[in-house]
Coordinates of N, CA, C and O in Angstrom, one line a residue:
M113 N 86.6 129.7 92.1 CA 87.9 129.5 92.0 C 89.1 130.1 91.2 O 90.0 131.0 91.1
E114 N 88.0 130.4 90.0 CA 88.7 131.0 88.8 C 88.8 132.6 89.2 O 90.0 133.5 88.9
K115 N 87.9 133.1 89.7 CA 87.8 134.7 90.1 C 88.7 135.2 91.0 O 89.4 135.8 91.1
F116 N 88.6 134.2 92.2 CA 89.9 133.9 93.3 C 91.1 134.3 92.3 O 92.1 135.0 93.1
C117 N 91.5 133.2 91.6 CA 93.0 133.2 90.8 C 92.7 134.7 90.2 O 94.4 135.3 90.4
E118 N 91.9 134.8 89.3 CA 92.2 136.0 89.1 C 92.6 137.4 89.8 O 93.3 138.0 89.4
D119 N 91.9 137.3 91.1 CA 92.1 138.4 92.0 C 93.4 138.6 92.3 O 94.2 139.5 92.7
I120 N 94.2 137.4 92.6 CA 95.4 137.7 93.2 C 96.6 137.4 92.1 O 97.9 137.4 92.5
G121 N 96.2 136.9 91.1 CA 97.4 137.5 89.8 C 98.0 135.6 89.4 O 98.9 135.8 89.2
V122 N 97.3 134.9 90.0 CA 98.2 133.2 89.6 C 97.1 132.5 88.7 O 96.1 132.2 88.7
E123 N 97.5 132.0 88.1 CA 97.0 130.5 87.1 C 96.6 129.6 88.3 O 96.8 129.3 88.8
P124 N 95.2 129.3 87.7 CA 94.7 128.2 88.5 C 95.7 126.8 88.5 O 95.8 125.9 89.6
E125 N 96.3 126.7 87.6 CA 97.4 125.8 87.5 C 98.9 125.9 88.1 O 99.9 124.9 88.1
N126 N 99.1 127.0 88.8 CA 100.2 127.4 89.6 C 100.4 126.5 90.7 O 99.5 126.3 91.5
I127 N 101.6 126.1 90.9 CA 101.8 125.0 91.7 C 101.4 126.1 93.2 O 101.6 125.3 94.1
I128 N 102.0 127.6 93.0 CA 101.4 128.3 94.4 C 100.0 127.8 94.9 O 99.6 128.0 96.1
M129 N 98.8 127.6 94.0 CA 97.4 127.4 94.6 C 97.6 125.9 95.1 O 96.7 125.8 96.2
L130 N 98.6 124.9 95.3 CA 98.4 123.6 95.1 C 99.0 123.9 96.8 O 98.5 123.4 97.6
V131 N 100.4 124.7 96.9 CA 100.6 125.0 98.1 C 99.9 125.9 98.9 O 99.6 125.7 100.5
L132 N 99.2 126.7 98.2 CA 98.1 127.5 99.5 C 96.9 126.5 100.1 O 96.7 126.6 101.0
A133 N 96.4 125.6 99.1 CA 95.5 124.8 99.6 C 96.0 123.5 100.9 O 95.4 123.6 101.7
W134 N 97.4 123.2 100.7 CA 98.2 122.6 101.7 C 97.9 123.5 102.8 O 97.6 122.9 104.1
K135 N 98.3 124.8 102.8 CA 98.3 125.5 104.2 C 96.9 125.6 104.6 O 96.7 125.8 105.6
L136 N 96.0 125.9 103.7 CA 94.9 125.9 104.3 C 93.8 124.6 104.8 O 92.9 124.5 105.3
E137 N 95.0 123.5 104.4 CA 94.4 122.2 104.7 C 93.2 121.8 104.1 O 92.0 121.2 104.3
A138 N 93.2 122.3 103.0 CA 91.8 122.0 101.8 C 91.5 120.4 101.4 O 92.2 119.8 101.3
E139 N 90.1 120.2 101.9 CA 89.9 119.0 101.4 C 89.7 118.4 100.2 O 89.9 117.2 99.6
S140 N 89.4 119.5 99.2 CA 89.0 119.3 97.9 C 89.2 120.2 96.8 O 89.5 121.2 97.1
M141 N 89.8 119.8 95.7 CA 90.5 120.8 94.6 C 89.0 121.3 94.3 O 88.1 120.7 94.0
G142 N 89.5 122.9 93.8 CA 88.7 123.3 93.1 C 87.9 124.5 94.4 O 87.0 125.4 93.4
F143 N 87.8 124.4 95.3 CA 87.1 125.2 96.4 C 87.8 124.9 98.2 O 88.3 123.8 97.9
F144 N 87.6 126.2 98.4 CA 87.8 126.3 99.9 C 86.8 126.6 100.5 O 85.8 127.1 100.4
T145 N 86.3 125.6 101.9 CA 85.2 125.8 102.4 C 85.6 127.2 103.6 O 86.7 127.3 103.8
K146 N 84.6 127.4 104.0 CA 84.7 128.8 104.8 C 85.5 128.4 105.9 O 86.4 129.5 106.1
E147 N 85.0 127.4 106.5 CA 86.2 127.1 107.7 C 87.7 126.9 107.3 O 88.5 127.4 108.0
E148 N 88.3 126.3 106.4 CA 89.3 126.1 105.7 C 90.1 127.7 105.5 O 91.1 127.8 105.9
W149 N 89.0 128.4 104.8 CA 89.7 129.8 104.3 C 90.0 130.5 105.6 O 91.3 131.1 105.2
L150 N 89.0 130.5 106.5 CA 89.1 131.5 107.6 C 90.8 130.6 108.3 O 91.4 131.7 109.2
K151 N 90.7 129.7 108.8 CA 91.9 129.1 109.5 C 92.9 128.9 108.8 O 94.2 129.9 109.2
G152 N 92.9 128.9 107.4 CA 94.1 129.0 106.8 C 94.8 130.8 106.7 O 96.2 131.1 107.0
M153 N 93.9 131.2 106.3 CA 94.5 132.7 106.1 C 94.7 133.3 107.6 O 95.3 133.9 107.6
T154 N 94.1 132.9 108.3 CA 94.4 133.3 110.0 C 95.6 133.0 110.1 O 96.4 133.5 110.6
S155 N 96.3 131.6 110.2 CA 97.5 131.3 110.1 C 98.4 131.7 109.2 O 99.7 131.7 109.5
L156 N 98.2 132.3 108.2 CA 99.3 133.2 107.4 C 98.8 134.4 107.6 O 99.9 135.2 106.9
Q157 N 98.1 134.7 108.3 CA 97.9 136.5 108.9 C 98.1 136.9 107.7 O 98.3 138.5 107.3
C158 N 96.9 136.8 106.9 CA 96.4 137.6 105.8 C 94.9 137.8 106.0 O 93.9 137.4 106.3
D159 N 94.8 139.1 105.7 CA 93.5 139.7 105.6 C 93.0 140.4 104.5 O 91.9 141.0 104.2
S160 N 93.8 140.4 103.4 CA 93.5 141.3 102.0 C 94.3 140.6 100.9 O 95.4 139.6 101.2
T161 N 93.9 140.8 100.1 CA 95.0 140.2 98.6 C 96.1 140.4 98.7 O 96.5 139.6 98.3
E162 N 96.2 141.7 98.8 CA 97.7 141.9 99.1 C 98.8 141.4 100.1 O 99.7 141.0 99.6
K163 N 97.9 141.3 100.9 CA 98.7 140.7 102.0 C 99.2 138.7 101.7 O 100.0 138.5 101.9
L164 N 98.3 138.2 100.8 CA 98.3 136.9 100.5 C 99.3 136.8 99.2 O 100.1 136.2 99.4
Q165 N 99.2 138.2 98.5 CA 100.3 138.4 97.3 C 101.9 138.5 98.2 O 102.5 137.7 97.1
N166 N 101.8 138.8 98.9 CA 103.0 139.2 99.6 C 103.7 137.6 100.6 O 104.9 137.8 100.7
K167 N 102.8 136.9 100.6 CA 103.0 135.5 101.1 C 103.4 134.7 100.0 O 104.1 133.6 100.2
F168 N 103.2 134.8 98.6 CA 103.7 134.3 97.6 C 105.1 133.5 97.7 O 105.7 132.4 97.1
D169 N 106.4 134.3 98.0 CA 107.6 134.1 98.1 C 107.6 132.7 99.0 O 108.4 132.3 99.1
F170 N 106.7 133.3 100.6 CA 107.2 132.3 101.7 C 106.4 130.7 101.0 O 107.1 129.9 101.4
L171 N 105.3 130.8 100.1 CA 104.8 129.6 99.9 C 105.4 128.9 98.8 O 105.6 127.5 99.0
R172 N 106.2 129.6 97.9 CA 107.2 129.2 97.1 C 108.4 128.6 97.7 O 109.0 127.4 97.6
S173 N 108.7 129.2 99.1 CA 109.8 128.5 99.5 C 109.6 127.1 100.3 O 110.6 126.5 100.5
Q174 N 108.0 126.9 100.6 CA 107.8 125.6 101.4 C 108.1 124.6 100.3 O 108.7 123.2 100.4
L175 N 108.5 124.6 98.7 CA 108.9 123.6 97.9 C 110.3 123.7 98.1 O 110.9 122.5 97.5
N176 N 110.9 124.3 98.6 CA 112.4 124.0 98.6 C 112.9 123.2 100.0 O 114.1 122.9 100.2
D177 N 112.1 123.7 100.8 CA 112.4 122.5 102.2 C 112.2 121.5 102.1 O 110.8 121.0 101.5
F178 N 113.0 120.5 102.1 CA 112.6 118.9 101.9 C 110.9 118.2 102.5 O 110.1 118.1 102.0
S179 N 111.1 118.4 104.0 CA 110.5 118.3 104.9 C 109.0 118.8 104.6 O 108.0 118.1 104.4
S180 N 108.7 120.1 104.1 CA 107.6 120.8 103.5 C 106.9 120.3 102.3 O 105.9 119.8 102.2
F181 N 108.0 120.3 101.4 CA 107.8 119.8 100.1 C 107.4 118.1 100.2 O 106.1 117.9 99.3
K182 N 107.9 117.2 100.9 CA 107.2 115.8 101.2 C 105.7 115.9 101.8 O 104.9 115.1 101.3
N183 N 105.2 116.7 102.2 CA 104.2 117.0 102.9 C 103.3 117.5 101.9 O 102.3 117.0 101.7
I184 N 103.8 118.2 101.0 CA 102.9 118.7 100.0 C 102.6 117.7 98.9 O 101.5 117.7 98.6
Y185 N 103.5 117.3 98.7 CA 103.4 116.0 97.7 C 102.1 115.1 98.4 O 101.9 114.4 97.1
R186 N 102.7 114.4 99.6 CA 101.7 113.6 100.0 C 100.4 114.4 100.2 O 99.5 113.3 99.6
Y187 N 100.5 115.4 100.5 CA 99.0 116.0 100.5 C 98.5 116.2 99.3 O 97.4 115.5 98.9
A188 N 99.5 116.3 98.1 CA 98.6 116.2 96.8 C 98.0 114.9 96.8 O 96.8 115.2 95.4
F189 N 98.5 113.7 96.9 CA 97.6 112.7 96.3 C 96.4 112.6 96.9 O 95.0 112.7 96.3
D190 N 95.5 112.9 98.0 CA 94.5 112.8 98.9 C 93.6 113.9 98.1 O 92.7 114.1 97.7
F191 N 94.2 115.3 98.1 CA 93.9 116.4 97.5 C 92.9 116.3 96.0 O 92.2 116.6 95.6
A192 N 94.0 115.7 95.0 CA 93.8 115.4 93.5 C 92.8 114.3 93.3 O 92.3 114.5 92.1
R193 N 92.7 113.2 94.2 CA 91.9 112.0 94.0 C 90.4 112.4 94.1 O 90.0 113.7 94.7
D194 N 89.6 111.4 93.2 CA 88.2 111.6 93.9 C 87.9 111.3 95.1 O 88.3 110.0 95.1
K195 N 87.0 111.5 95.9 CA 87.0 111.1 97.4 C 86.3 109.8 97.4 O 86.5 109.2 98.5
D196 N 85.4 109.3 96.2 CA 84.9 108.1 96.6 C 86.1 106.7 96.0 O 85.7 105.9 95.8
Q197 N 86.9 107.4 95.4 CA 88.3 106.5 94.9 C 89.5 105.9 96.1 O 90.1 107.2 96.6
R198 N 90.0 105.1 96.1 CA 91.1 105.2 96.7 C 92.6 105.6 95.8 O 93.2 105.7 96.5
S199 N 92.2 105.2 94.5 CA 93.7 105.8 94.0 C 93.4 107.1 93.1 O 92.3 107.7 92.9
L200 N 94.4 107.2 92.7 CA 94.5 108.5 91.9 C 94.3 108.1 90.2 O 95.0 107.3 89.9
D201 N 93.5 108.7 89.7 CA 93.6 108.3 88.1 C 94.8 108.9 87.4 O 95.6 109.8 87.9
I202 N 95.2 108.2 86.4 CA 96.2 108.2 86.1 C 96.5 109.6 85.0 O 97.7 110.3 85.3
D203 N 95.8 110.0 84.4 CA 95.7 111.6 84.2 C 96.0 112.5 85.1 O 96.7 113.6 84.9
T204 N 95.4 112.4 86.0 CA 95.2 114.0 87.0 C 96.7 113.1 87.6 O 97.2 114.0 88.2
A205 N 97.0 112.1 88.1 CA 98.4 111.4 88.9 C 99.3 112.3 87.9 O 100.7 112.8 88.5
K206 N 99.4 112.2 86.6 CA 100.3 112.6 85.3 C 100.5 114.2 85.8 O 101.8 114.6 85.7
S207 N 99.4 115.0 85.8 CA 99.0 116.1 85.8 C 100.2 116.9 87.2 O 100.9 117.8 86.9
M208 N 99.5 116.0 88.1 CA 99.8 116.5 89.8 C 101.5 116.1 89.6 O 102.4 116.8 90.0
L209 N 102.0 115.2 89.0 CA 103.7 114.6 89.4 C 104.1 115.9 88.1 O 105.2 116.2 88.8
A210 N 103.7 116.2 87.4 CA 104.1 117.4 86.4 C 104.6 118.9 87.3 O 105.1 119.1 87.3
L211 N 103.6 119.0 87.9 CA 103.4 120.0 88.6 C 104.4 120.3 89.7 O 105.2 121.1 89.9
L212 N 104.5 119.1 90.4 CA 105.4 118.6 91.6 C 107.0 118.2 91.4 O 107.5 119.1 91.8
L213 N 107.1 117.4 90.1 CA 108.6 117.0 90.1 C 109.1 117.6 88.5 O 109.8 117.5 88.2
G214 N 108.2 117.9 87.7 CA 108.5 118.2 86.2 C 109.7 119.3 86.2 O 110.7 118.6 85.2
R215 N 109.6 120.2 86.9 CA 110.8 121.1 86.7 C 112.0 120.6 87.7 O 113.2 121.4 87.2
T216 N 112.4 119.6 88.4 CA 113.2 119.7 89.2 C 113.8 118.1 89.1 O 115.0 117.8 89.7
W217 N 112.9 117.1 88.7 CA 113.7 116.0 88.4 C 114.0 115.5 87.3 O 113.5 115.5 86.1
P218 N 115.1 115.2 87.0 CA 115.8 115.1 85.7 C 115.3 113.7 84.9 O 115.3 114.0 83.5
L219 N 114.8 112.6 85.3 CA 114.2 112.0 84.8 C 112.7 112.1 84.7 O 111.9 110.6 84.1
F220 N 111.8 112.7 85.2 CA 110.9 113.3 85.0 C 110.2 112.8 83.6 O 108.9 112.2 83.1
S221 N 110.8 113.3 82.6 CA 110.3 113.1 81.4 C 110.5 111.5 80.6 O 109.3 111.1 80.0
V222 N 111.1 111.1 81.1 CA 111.2 109.6 81.0 C 110.1 108.8 81.5 O 109.3 108.0 81.0
F223 N 110.1 109.4 82.8 CA 109.1 108.5 83.7 C 107.3 108.9 83.0 O 106.7 107.8 83.3
Y224 N 107.4 110.0 82.7 CA 106.2 110.5 82.0 C 105.8 109.8 81.0 O 104.7 109.3 80.9
Q225 N 107.2 109.5 80.0 CA 106.5 108.9 78.9 C 106.1 107.5 79.1 O 105.3 106.9 78.2
Y226 N 107.1 106.9 80.3 CA 106.5 105.7 80.8 C 104.7 105.7 81.1 O 104.1 104.8 80.7
L227 N 104.5 106.4 81.8 CA 103.3 106.3 82.0 C 102.2 106.8 80.9 O 101.2 106.5 81.0
E228 N 102.7 107.8 80.2 CA 101.9 107.9 79.0 C 101.5 106.5 78.2 O 100.6 106.3 77.4
Q229 N 102.5 105.7 77.9 CA 102.8 104.7 76.9 C 102.1 103.2 77.9 O 101.6 102.4 77.3
S230 N 102.1 103.3 79.2 CA 101.5 102.7 80.0 C 99.8 102.3 79.8 O 99.1 103.4 79.8
K231 N 99.6 100.8 80.0 CA 98.0 100.7 80.1 C 97.3 101.1 81.5 O 96.4 101.1 81.5
Y232 N 97.9 101.3 82.2 CA 97.5 101.2 83.6 C 96.7 102.7 83.8 O 96.8 103.7 83.2
R233 N 95.2 102.3 84.7 CA 94.8 104.0 84.6 C 94.4 104.5 86.0 O 93.8 105.4 86.4
V234 N 95.4 103.8 86.9 CA 95.3 104.4 88.5 C 96.6 104.6 89.0 O 97.5 103.6 88.4
M235 N 97.0 105.1 89.9 CA 98.1 105.3 90.6 C 97.3 105.2 92.4 O 96.9 105.9 92.6
N236 N 98.3 104.1 93.1 CA 97.6 104.1 94.5 C 98.6 104.8 95.2 O 100.0 105.5 94.7
K237 N 98.3 104.9 96.8 CA 99.2 105.8 97.4 C 100.3 105.7 97.4 O 101.4 106.2 97.7
D238 N 100.8 104.0 97.7 CA 102.0 103.5 97.9 C 103.2 103.8 96.6 O 103.8 104.3 96.7
Q239 N 102.3 103.5 95.7 CA 102.9 104.1 94.4 C 103.4 105.5 93.9 O 104.3 105.8 93.6
W240 N 102.3 106.2 94.6 CA 102.4 107.9 94.5 C 103.7 108.1 95.6 O 104.5 108.9 95.2
Y241 N 103.9 107.8 96.9 CA 104.7 107.8 97.8 C 106.3 107.4 97.4 O 107.1 107.9 97.3
N242 N 105.9 106.4 96.6 CA 107.4 105.8 95.9 C 108.0 106.5 94.9 O 109.2 106.4 94.6
V243 N 107.1 107.0 94.0 CA 107.7 108.1 93.2 C 108.4 109.0 93.4 O 109.7 109.2 93.1
L244 N 108.3 109.7 94.3 CA 109.0 110.8 95.1 C 110.1 110.0 95.7 O 111.2 110.5 95.2
E245 N 110.0 109.3 96.4 CA 111.4 108.2 96.7 C 112.3 108.2 95.7 O 113.6 108.1 95.6
F246 N 111.6 107.2 94.7 CA 112.7 107.1 93.6 C 113.2 107.9 92.9 O 114.5 108.7 92.8
S247 N 112.3 109.5 92.8 CA 112.8 110.6 92.3 C 114.1 111.3 93.3 O 115.1 111.9 92.8
R248 N 114.0 111.0 94.4 CA 115.2 111.5 95.0 C 116.2 110.6 95.5 O 117.6 110.9 95.9
T249 N 116.3 109.0 95.2 CA 117.1 108.3 95.4 C 118.2 107.9 94.4 O 119.0 107.6 94.3
V250 N 117.4 107.4 92.8 CA 117.9 107.2 92.0 C 118.6 108.3 90.8 O 118.0 109.1 90.5
H251 N 120.0 108.3 90.8 CA 120.5 109.1 90.3 C 120.1 109.4 88.8 O 119.6 108.2 88.1
A252 N 120.3 110.8 88.1 CA 119.9 111.0 87.1 C 120.5 109.8 85.7 O 119.8 109.5 84.6
D253 N 121.4 109.1 86.0 CA 122.0 108.4 84.8 C 121.9 106.9 85.4 O 122.5 106.3 84.9
L254 N 121.0 106.7 86.2 CA 120.5 105.4 86.6 C 121.6 104.4 87.4 O 121.3 103.1 87.4
S255 N 122.8 105.0 87.6 CA 124.3 104.4 87.8 C 123.8 103.1 89.2 O 124.3 102.5 89.3
N256 N 122.6 103.6 90.3 CA 122.5 103.3 91.3 C 121.2 102.4 90.9 O 120.5 102.0 92.4
Y257 N 120.7 102.3 90.1 CA 119.1 101.8 90.0 C 119.4 99.9 89.7 O 120.5 100.1 89.0
D258 N 118.6 99.8 90.6 CA 118.8 98.0 90.8 C 117.5 97.2 90.1 O 116.5 97.6 90.7
E259 N 117.6 96.9 89.3 CA 116.2 96.1 88.3 C 115.5 95.3 89.3 O 114.7 94.9 89.2
D260 N 116.6 94.6 90.1 CA 115.9 93.5 90.9 C 115.8 94.2 92.7 O 115.4 93.3 93.3
G261 N 115.5 95.4 92.3 CA 115.5 96.2 94.0 C 114.2 96.5 94.4 O 113.3 95.6 93.6
A262 N 114.2 97.3 95.1 CA 112.9 97.6 95.5 C 111.8 98.5 94.4 O 110.8 98.7 95.0
W263 N 112.6 99.2 93.5 CA 111.6 99.8 92.7 C 110.6 98.8 91.7 O 110.0 99.4 90.7
V264 N 110.6 97.4 91.7 CA 109.5 97.0 91.0 C 108.5 97.0 91.6 O 108.6 96.8 93.0
K265 N 107.2 97.4 90.8 CA 106.0 98.0 91.8 C 105.1 96.9 91.1 O 105.1 96.1 90.1
V266 N 103.9 96.9 92.0 CA 102.9 96.6 91.6 C 101.8 97.4 90.7 O 101.6 98.2 92.0
L267 N 101.7 97.5 89.6 CA 100.7 98.3 89.2 C 99.1 98.0 89.0 O 99.1 96.7 88.5
Q268 N 98.0 98.8 88.7 CA 96.6 98.3 88.4 C 96.6 98.6 87.4 O 96.3 100.1 87.1
S269 N 95.7 97.6 86.6 CA 95.2 98.2 85.5 C 94.0 98.9 85.6 O 93.5 98.4 86.9
N270 N 93.0 99.3 84.8 CA 92.1 100.1 85.0 C 90.8 98.6 85.3 O 89.6 99.0 85.7
D271 N 91.3 97.4 85.2 CA 90.2 96.3 85.1 C 90.3 95.9 86.6 O 89.8 95.1 87.4
G272 N 91.3 96.5 87.6 CA 91.5 96.1 88.8 C 92.3 95.1 89.1 O 92.9 94.7 90.4
Q273 N 92.9 94.4 88.0 CA 93.9 93.0 88.2 C 95.5 93.8 88.3 O 96.0 94.6 87.9
A274 N 96.1 93.1 89.2 CA 97.4 93.6 89.5 C 98.2 92.8 88.4 O 98.4 91.9 87.9
K275 N 99.3 93.8 88.3 CA 100.1 93.3 86.9 C 101.8 93.6 87.8 O 102.2 94.4 88.1
E276 N 102.4 92.3 88.1 CA 103.6 92.4 88.5 C 104.9 92.4 87.7 O 104.5 92.3 86.4
N277 N 105.7 92.8 88.3 CA 107.1 92.9 87.6 C 107.2 94.0 86.5 O 107.7 93.8 85.3
Q278 N 106.4 95.0 86.6 CA 106.5 96.3 86.0 C 107.6 97.2 86.6 O 107.3 97.9 87.5
N279 N 108.8 97.4 85.5 CA 109.7 98.5 86.3 C 109.2 99.8 86.1 O 108.6 100.0 85.0
V280 N 109.8 100.7 87.0 CA 108.9 102.0 87.2 C 109.5 102.8 86.2 O 109.0 103.7 85.2
V281 N 110.9 102.7 85.6 CA 111.7 103.4 84.7 C 112.2 102.3 83.9 O 112.7 101.2 84.2
C282 N 111.7 102.3 83.1 CA 112.2 101.3 81.5 C 113.5 101.8 80.9 O 114.0 102.8 80.7

């Protein structure tokens, strides 16, 4: 994967690699199967490095389309998690959230700080999906945030015990 990224001139951590993985329907982070590669490159109509590089603007544009972004965001959870786990470890979740929401969500730095100081070690799929909804729904000044509303979450600690009444944004 490193050599591939070098060949196409993209850092492995670049969001374009996540969008490409989504387009290829890759199941695991870090490599593409031959089947994923052939099917994905055929759908992108790419048979060379140059043609793939010429698709970068198209791939980036998928992040600006609400429906596509939501699909990419949802895809990222399963793509990034260990396949033998149902949840995403918190460090990976923070990295993926930074990649997906860090540049566009005004409250991201506050939410990231919350995750940094949190004792929780995993994020489940429902929580992952709700972070996107929260980022799209609650205003940057929190003027429409309701402490007693739907944003009170159940977070899991690393011992698997449920902790209730933890607000997502402090």
